[in-house]
Each structure stands twice: as C-alpha cells, then as structure tokens.
Amino acid sequence: MTCQSLLSDLLTPAGRACQRLLDKPFRRVLRRRRSDRNDRRRSNSPPFEASPRPERNPGSGGRAGIERHVAMDNGWPDLKGRFPFRLGTTSYILPAPILPNVRFLAPLVDEIELVLFESRLAENLPAETEIRELAHIGNAYDLRYNVHLPTDLALGDPDAAVRRAAGETLRKFYERTLPLAPTAYVLHLEGQPAAGEGSAALDRWRENCLSSLAALFDTGVDRECLAVENLEAPFTAVAPIVAALDLNVCLDAGHLLRQSLPMADLFTPYGKKTVMIHLHGIDGGCDHRSLKGVPEAAWSFLRDFLETYRGGVSIEVFSREDLRDSLTRMAELC
C-alpha cells in the first residue's frame, strides 16, 4: 500500500480532507510498535471485543483440529477457509499493538498482512519473542502471514551507500520474519525520478534497483517470495525490473481505483505473476476504505478474476468498521 499517499502526497482538496482524517490514525499505526514491548505489563482486560478462543475438536481433521465458529456472536461474517484463495487483512485493525490484533483476527481470516511500514523505528522490527508468539497463533488457528516490507527503503538511490543500507535493512526484516514462512514479502520500489528528469534518470534508477535486488538475492533472499506492488506512479516504470528479474507482483486494486484506471490494465498482463492482491475501496477520494467503495464494474471484474485465483487477498483497511463492511461484501462471493 502507499503509506506516503495517506500521510503527505494527497494534493487535491479532497485529498487534504482525507489527510486530516487519516494522519492521526496512521501515525498511531507507526507508533504502535513502541507500545508492543509494554503489552505484557498491561491489564489482561482487552480494550476491544475479543474474538472467540479456539476450541479443540479431536474428531475434526480440518483447521488443525480447531472447531469452526460458524456464527460469530458479534455478527462478523465467518469466511475463514471459504474461498479457494487466502483471505486476509492488515495487522492494524484495532487501536492496539500487533499481537492483540493477530489474536483478534485469527478466527476471522486465513492470513494476516504484517504491516511493517517504517524501518527507522526500531520498534517496527518484531522481536524474536513476538515472532515465536505469532508462529504459535498461526499454528493454533491455521493462520498464514505475509509481510509488507518497510516503505522507506531507497533501493534505487543514486548514492551507493544509501542503496547498501536499504538492502541491509530489507534483509534484516526478511530474516527476522522468515520463521513465519510468509507467503509473500510485498515490496515498494520507491523514489522513481519525476517525469521531467528524463529517460536517462529513469534508466539509472532502474539499474540501481536491479543491482540492489541482485545483491539481495546473492545473500539468500528468495526472489520467489518478493512481490512488487503497483503504487501511485505508473507501473511502466518498474515493469522492466519485474521482467528482468522475473519477479512476482502484488496488485493493489485500490490504487488502480484511485487513479481511475481499469482493473484490466494490470490484472490482465500480470495475472499469472500475481501472488498477492490488495483490496480496498474509495470514499470521498480516500483509498483504504471498506469494499463498499468499490464500484460495481470493478467489483464484477474482480469477482470474475478471483474465481480462478489461488494466491492471497488482503483487505487493506485499518479499522474494525471498514473490515466488517468489507467482509460482508466478500460474503457475496461465497
């Protein structure tokens, strides 16, 4: 997802209104890692309605022996395991650290997108104890994870030292979360030159990105796990990098909606290389809202695409209300 577009790059009047709405919630998202360390010192009384705890069913062969909660007491749609693809959402639905979010979401979804936006905050790198707890929850609930790598990594920077530092940081996040066996590591290739800088600048940026990624692969990073996401800039800028390294992609449908681009522009040529889809709607010019904000034409296209899709789908929203509304719309596909 494009965190920057939510915090600073919304230039239209509608965008500025969105920024006022989203600044505080998203800065809370970026600060939550700090409170993770103190989570165990807090009261055991949750500040939110907790999801049902799993009950062991020795006679059941599915879901690792965990009994399905077909009807949630709180009215949440029960879609876990209902689709041929893996249905997920982000690790910041509740105004709480990552572990309470994962505990809350585990009975509701097949996969959770671990949102690790900023590498500059040490708290954004999960501690090894947290990784072990995430693995335990994953095993208990038949839950998978994917990792959204930090968005502040300049792999194409003109300065070789900056590129090396970005690569080292990416590898650190990759190795720390590797015990979770993530289904994908979603990567932003940021810092594309402005159109006015000319084709030579774009070529140099691409070469730098290629060099940085090749160096990462030499250190053991699995290229099959990386998925390059489409951002606000035209995907044509990164397409040669994806092709040269035969990389997988993460298609963000909400970004296409916000740019008023047809879904087919990327889903048709890159469908077979798509391992992750980010779904979110538009409301008043703001993206990362509930799926109620996906127009019918785009929804019809996505519904048809998902019939044969077998990868991950992350509902990329950041509130309980948006998630509940989104799951309700996803239930139409059952």
Coordinates of C-alpha atoms in Angstrom, one line a residue:
M1 CA 0.0 0.0 0.0
T2 CA 1.1 3.6 -0.4
C3 CA 1.5 4.9 3.2
Q4 CA 3.0 8.2 1.8
S5 CA -0.1 8.9 -0.2
L6 CA -2.1 8.8 3.0
L7 CA 0.2 11.0 5.0
S8 CA 1.7 13.6 2.7
D9 CA 1.0 13.1 -1.0
L10 CA -2.7 13.9 -1.1
L11 CA -2.6 17.3 -3.0
T12 CA -6.3 17.8 -4.1
P13 CA -8.8 19.4 -1.8
A14 CA -10.4 16.0 -1.3
G15 CA -7.0 14.6 -0.6
R16 CA -6.2 17.2 2.0
A17 CA -9.5 16.4 3.7
C18 CA -8.5 12.7 3.7
Q19 CA -5.1 13.6 5.1
R20 CA -6.8 15.3 8.1
L21 CA -8.9 12.2 8.7
L22 CA -6.0 9.7 8.3
D23 CA -3.0 11.5 9.8
K24 CA -3.7 10.6 13.4
P25 CA -4.7 7.0 12.8
F26 CA -1.8 6.3 10.6
R27 CA 0.7 7.9 12.9
R28 CA -0.8 5.7 15.7
V29 CA -0.1 2.8 13.4
L30 CA 3.5 3.8 13.1
R31 CA 3.8 4.3 16.9
R32 CA 2.1 1.0 17.9
R33 CA 5.4 -1.0 17.7
R34 CA 6.6 1.1 20.6
S35 CA 3.8 0.0 22.8
D36 CA 4.2 -3.6 21.8
R37 CA 7.1 -4.0 24.2
N38 CA 5.0 -3.0 27.2
D39 CA 2.0 -5.1 26.2
R40 CA 2.6 -7.8 28.7
R41 CA 2.7 -5.3 31.6
R42 CA -0.8 -4.1 30.9
S43 CA -4.1 -5.3 32.3
N44 CA -5.5 -8.5 30.9
S45 CA -8.8 -6.8 30.2
P46 CA -8.8 -6.1 26.5
P47 CA -9.9 -2.6 25.3
F48 CA -11.9 -4.3 22.5
E49 CA -14.3 -7.1 21.9
A50 CA -12.1 -10.2 21.7
S51 CA -12.6 -12.9 19.1
P52 CA -13.7 -16.3 20.2
R53 CA -11.0 -18.6 21.5
P54 CA -10.5 -21.8 19.6
E55 CA -11.9 -25.0 20.9
R56 CA -10.2 -28.3 20.2
N57 CA -12.3 -30.8 18.4
P58 CA -10.4 -34.1 18.4
G59 CA -12.7 -35.6 15.8
S60 CA -12.1 -32.9 13.3
G61 CA -9.5 -33.3 10.6
G62 CA -9.6 -29.8 9.3
R63 CA -8.2 -26.5 10.6
A64 CA -5.6 -28.2 12.7
G65 CA -8.3 -29.7 14.9
I66 CA -9.9 -26.4 15.7
E67 CA -13.7 -26.2 15.7
R68 CA -15.1 -23.7 13.3
H69 CA -17.2 -20.8 14.7
V70 CA -19.9 -20.7 12.0
A71 CA -21.9 -18.0 13.6
M72 CA -19.8 -15.3 15.4
D73 CA -21.6 -13.9 18.4
N74 CA -20.6 -10.4 17.4
G75 CA -22.0 -10.7 13.9
W76 CA -18.8 -10.9 11.9
P77 CA -19.1 -12.9 8.7
D78 CA -17.4 -16.3 9.0
L79 CA -15.3 -16.5 5.8
K80 CA -12.3 -18.4 7.1
G81 CA -11.5 -21.2 4.7
R82 CA -14.5 -20.4 2.5
F83 CA -12.6 -19.3 -0.7
P84 CA -10.0 -21.0 -3.0
F85 CA -7.7 -18.0 -2.3
R86 CA -6.4 -17.0 1.1
L87 CA -8.5 -14.2 2.6
G88 CA -6.6 -11.8 4.8
T89 CA -6.4 -8.3 6.2
T90 CA -3.8 -6.0 7.9
S91 CA -2.3 -6.3 11.3
Y92 CA -3.7 -2.9 12.4
I93 CA -7.4 -3.2 12.6
L94 CA -7.6 -2.5 16.3
P95 CA -6.0 0.5 18.1
A96 CA -3.6 -1.9 19.7
P97 CA -0.2 -3.5 19.2
I98 CA 0.4 -6.2 16.6
L99 CA -0.2 -9.3 18.9
P100 CA -3.6 -8.3 20.1
N101 CA -4.6 -7.6 16.5
V102 CA -3.4 -11.0 15.4
R103 CA -5.3 -12.7 18.3
F104 CA -8.4 -10.8 17.4
L105 CA -8.2 -11.6 13.6
A106 CA -7.0 -15.2 13.8
P107 CA -10.5 -16.8 13.8
L108 CA -11.8 -14.4 11.1
V109 CA -9.2 -14.7 8.2
D110 CA -6.8 -17.1 6.6
E111 CA -3.9 -14.8 6.5
I112 CA -2.6 -11.5 8.1
E113 CA -0.6 -8.9 6.4
L114 CA 2.1 -7.8 8.9
V115 CA 2.4 -4.1 8.2
L116 CA 6.0 -3.0 9.0
F117 CA 6.0 0.4 7.4
E118 CA 8.9 2.3 8.8
S119 CA 12.4 0.9 9.2
R120 CA 13.6 4.0 11.0
L121 CA 11.6 3.0 14.1
A122 CA 13.4 0.1 15.8
E123 CA 10.1 -1.0 17.3
N124 CA 8.8 -1.8 13.8
L125 CA 11.1 -4.8 13.6
P126 CA 9.2 -7.6 15.6
A127 CA 11.2 -9.0 18.5
E128 CA 12.2 -12.7 18.3
T129 CA 9.7 -13.4 21.2
E130 CA 7.0 -11.8 19.2
I131 CA 7.9 -13.9 16.2
R132 CA 7.6 -17.0 18.3
E133 CA 4.2 -15.9 19.6
L134 CA 3.0 -15.1 16.1
A135 CA 4.1 -18.6 15.0
H136 CA 2.2 -20.1 17.9
I137 CA -1.0 -18.3 17.0
G138 CA -0.5 -19.3 13.4
N139 CA -0.2 -22.9 14.2
A140 CA -3.2 -22.8 16.6
Y141 CA -5.6 -21.2 14.0
D142 CA -4.2 -22.5 10.7
L143 CA -3.2 -18.9 10.0
R144 CA -0.6 -17.7 7.4
Y145 CA 1.3 -14.4 7.3
N146 CA 2.6 -12.1 4.6
V147 CA 5.0 -9.2 5.2
H148 CA 4.6 -5.7 4.0
L149 CA 8.3 -4.6 4.0
P150 CA 9.1 -1.0 5.0
T151 CA 8.3 1.7 2.5
D152 CA 11.3 3.9 3.2
L153 CA 13.9 1.7 1.5
A154 CA 15.6 3.5 -1.4
L155 CA 17.0 0.6 -3.4
G156 CA 17.3 2.9 -6.5
D157 CA 19.0 5.8 -4.8
P158 CA 21.9 7.5 -6.7
D159 CA 24.1 7.1 -3.6
A160 CA 25.6 3.6 -3.3
A161 CA 25.9 3.8 0.5
V162 CA 22.2 4.6 0.7
R163 CA 21.4 1.6 -1.5
R164 CA 23.5 -0.7 0.6
A165 CA 21.9 0.4 3.8
A166 CA 18.4 -0.1 2.3
G167 CA 19.4 -3.6 1.2
E168 CA 20.8 -4.5 4.6
T169 CA 17.6 -3.2 6.3
L170 CA 15.4 -5.2 3.9
R171 CA 17.4 -8.3 4.6
K172 CA 17.1 -7.7 8.4
F173 CA 13.3 -7.6 8.2
Y174 CA 13.3 -10.6 5.8
E175 CA 15.4 -12.7 8.1
R176 CA 13.6 -11.8 11.3
T177 CA 10.2 -12.8 9.9
L178 CA 11.4 -15.8 7.9
P179 CA 10.5 -18.3 10.7
L180 CA 6.8 -17.4 10.0
A181 CA 7.2 -18.8 6.4
P182 CA 5.5 -15.7 4.9
T183 CA 3.6 -16.4 1.7
A184 CA 5.0 -13.1 0.2
Y185 CA 7.1 -10.1 1.0
V186 CA 5.5 -7.1 -0.5
L187 CA 8.0 -4.5 -1.8
H188 CA 7.7 -0.9 -2.8
L189 CA 10.2 0.3 -5.3
E190 CA 10.2 3.9 -4.3
G191 CA 12.0 7.0 -5.5
Q192 CA 11.2 6.9 -9.2
P193 CA 12.5 10.0 -10.9
A194 CA 10.0 12.7 -11.9
A195 CA 8.9 12.6 -15.5
G196 CA 10.7 15.9 -16.1
E197 CA 14.0 14.4 -15.2
G198 CA 14.1 12.5 -18.4
S199 CA 14.5 8.9 -19.5
A200 CA 18.2 8.8 -18.6
A201 CA 17.4 9.4 -14.9
L202 CA 14.8 6.6 -15.0
D203 CA 17.2 4.2 -16.6
R204 CA 19.8 4.9 -13.9
W205 CA 17.2 4.4 -11.2
R206 CA 16.2 1.1 -12.8
E207 CA 19.8 -0.1 -13.0
N208 CA 20.3 0.8 -9.3
C209 CA 17.2 -1.1 -8.3
L210 CA 18.3 -4.1 -10.4
S211 CA 21.8 -4.0 -8.8
S212 CA 20.3 -3.7 -5.2
L213 CA 17.9 -6.6 -5.8
A214 CA 20.6 -8.8 -7.4
A215 CA 22.8 -8.2 -4.3
L216 CA 20.0 -9.2 -2.0
F217 CA 19.4 -12.4 -3.9
D218 CA 23.1 -13.2 -3.6
T219 CA 22.7 -13.0 0.2
G220 CA 20.0 -15.6 0.2
V221 CA 16.8 -13.6 -0.2
D222 CA 14.4 -15.7 -2.2
R223 CA 13.2 -13.9 -5.3
E224 CA 10.1 -16.0 -5.5
C225 CA 9.0 -14.6 -2.1
L226 CA 9.2 -10.9 -3.2
A227 CA 6.2 -9.2 -4.8
V228 CA 6.5 -5.8 -6.3
E229 CA 3.4 -3.6 -5.7
N230 CA 1.9 -1.1 -8.0
L231 CA 2.0 2.4 -6.5
E232 CA 0.8 5.9 -7.4
A233 CA 3.4 6.2 -10.1
P234 CA 2.8 4.4 -13.4
F235 CA 3.7 0.7 -13.2
T236 CA 5.5 1.1 -16.6
A237 CA 8.5 2.5 -14.6
V238 CA 9.0 -0.8 -12.7
A239 CA 7.8 -3.2 -15.3
P240 CA 11.3 -3.7 -16.9
I241 CA 12.7 -4.5 -13.4
V242 CA 9.9 -7.1 -12.8
A243 CA 10.5 -8.6 -16.2
A244 CA 14.3 -8.7 -16.0
L245 CA 14.3 -10.5 -12.6
D246 CA 11.1 -12.5 -13.3
L247 CA 9.6 -11.1 -10.1
N248 CA 6.1 -11.7 -8.8
V249 CA 3.8 -8.9 -8.2
C250 CA 1.3 -7.6 -5.7
L251 CA -1.6 -5.9 -7.5
D252 CA -3.3 -3.1 -5.4
A253 CA -6.8 -2.7 -6.8
G254 CA -7.5 0.3 -4.6
H255 CA -4.6 2.2 -6.1
L256 CA -6.0 1.5 -9.6
L257 CA -9.4 2.8 -8.5
R258 CA -7.8 5.9 -7.0
Q259 CA -6.1 6.6 -10.3
S260 CA -9.3 5.9 -12.3
L261 CA -7.6 3.1 -14.2
P262 CA -9.4 -0.1 -15.3
M263 CA -8.6 -3.2 -13.4
A264 CA -7.7 -5.0 -16.6
D265 CA -4.7 -2.6 -17.2
L266 CA -2.6 -4.7 -14.7
F267 CA -4.7 -7.7 -13.8
T268 CA -4.7 -8.9 -17.4
P269 CA -1.0 -8.8 -18.3
Y270 CA 0.2 -9.7 -14.7
G271 CA -2.5 -12.1 -13.5
K272 CA -0.3 -15.1 -13.7
K273 CA 2.5 -13.4 -11.8
T274 CA 0.2 -12.1 -9.1
V275 CA 0.8 -13.7 -5.7
M276 CA -1.0 -11.0 -3.6
I277 CA -3.9 -8.7 -4.1
H278 CA -4.6 -5.6 -2.0
L279 CA -8.3 -4.8 -1.9
H280 CA -9.8 -1.6 -0.6
G281 CA -12.4 0.9 -1.6
I282 CA -12.6 4.7 -2.2
D283 CA -14.7 7.0 -0.1
G284 CA -14.7 10.8 -0.8
G285 CA -11.4 10.5 -2.7
C286 CA -9.7 8.5 0.1
D287 CA -8.4 5.0 -0.5
H288 CA -8.0 2.2 2.1
R289 CA -11.7 2.4 2.9
S290 CA -14.2 -0.5 3.0
L291 CA -15.0 -2.6 0.0
K292 CA -18.4 -0.8 -0.2
G293 CA -16.4 1.8 -2.0
V294 CA -15.5 -0.5 -4.9
P295 CA -17.7 0.5 -8.0
E296 CA -19.8 -2.3 -9.4
A297 CA -17.9 -2.5 -12.7
A298 CA -14.6 -3.0 -10.9
W299 CA -16.2 -5.4 -8.4
S300 CA -17.6 -7.5 -11.3
F301 CA -14.1 -7.7 -12.8
L302 CA -12.5 -8.7 -9.5
R303 CA -15.2 -11.3 -8.8
D304 CA -14.5 -13.0 -12.2
F305 CA -10.7 -12.8 -11.6
L306 CA -11.0 -14.3 -8.1
E307 CA -12.9 -17.4 -9.4
T308 CA -9.6 -18.9 -10.7
Y309 CA -7.1 -17.1 -8.4
R310 CA -5.3 -19.1 -5.8
G311 CA -3.0 -16.6 -4.1
G312 CA -3.5 -14.2 -1.2
V313 CA -6.1 -11.4 -0.9
S314 CA -5.5 -8.8 1.7
I315 CA -8.4 -6.4 2.6
E316 CA -6.1 -3.4 3.2
V317 CA -8.1 -1.4 5.6
F318 CA -7.3 -0.1 9.1
S319 CA -10.4 -0.1 11.2
R320 CA -13.0 -2.6 12.6
E321 CA -15.8 -0.9 10.8
D322 CA -14.1 -1.0 7.4
L323 CA -13.1 -4.6 7.9
R324 CA -16.6 -5.7 8.9
D325 CA -18.2 -4.0 6.0
S326 CA -15.6 -5.4 3.6
L327 CA -16.1 -9.0 4.9
T328 CA -19.8 -8.5 4.4
R329 CA -19.3 -7.6 0.8
M330 CA -16.8 -10.5 0.3
A331 CA -19.5 -12.8 1.6
E332 CA -21.4 -12.1 -1.7
L333 CA -18.7 -14.2 -3.4
C334 CA -19.4 -17.4 -1.4

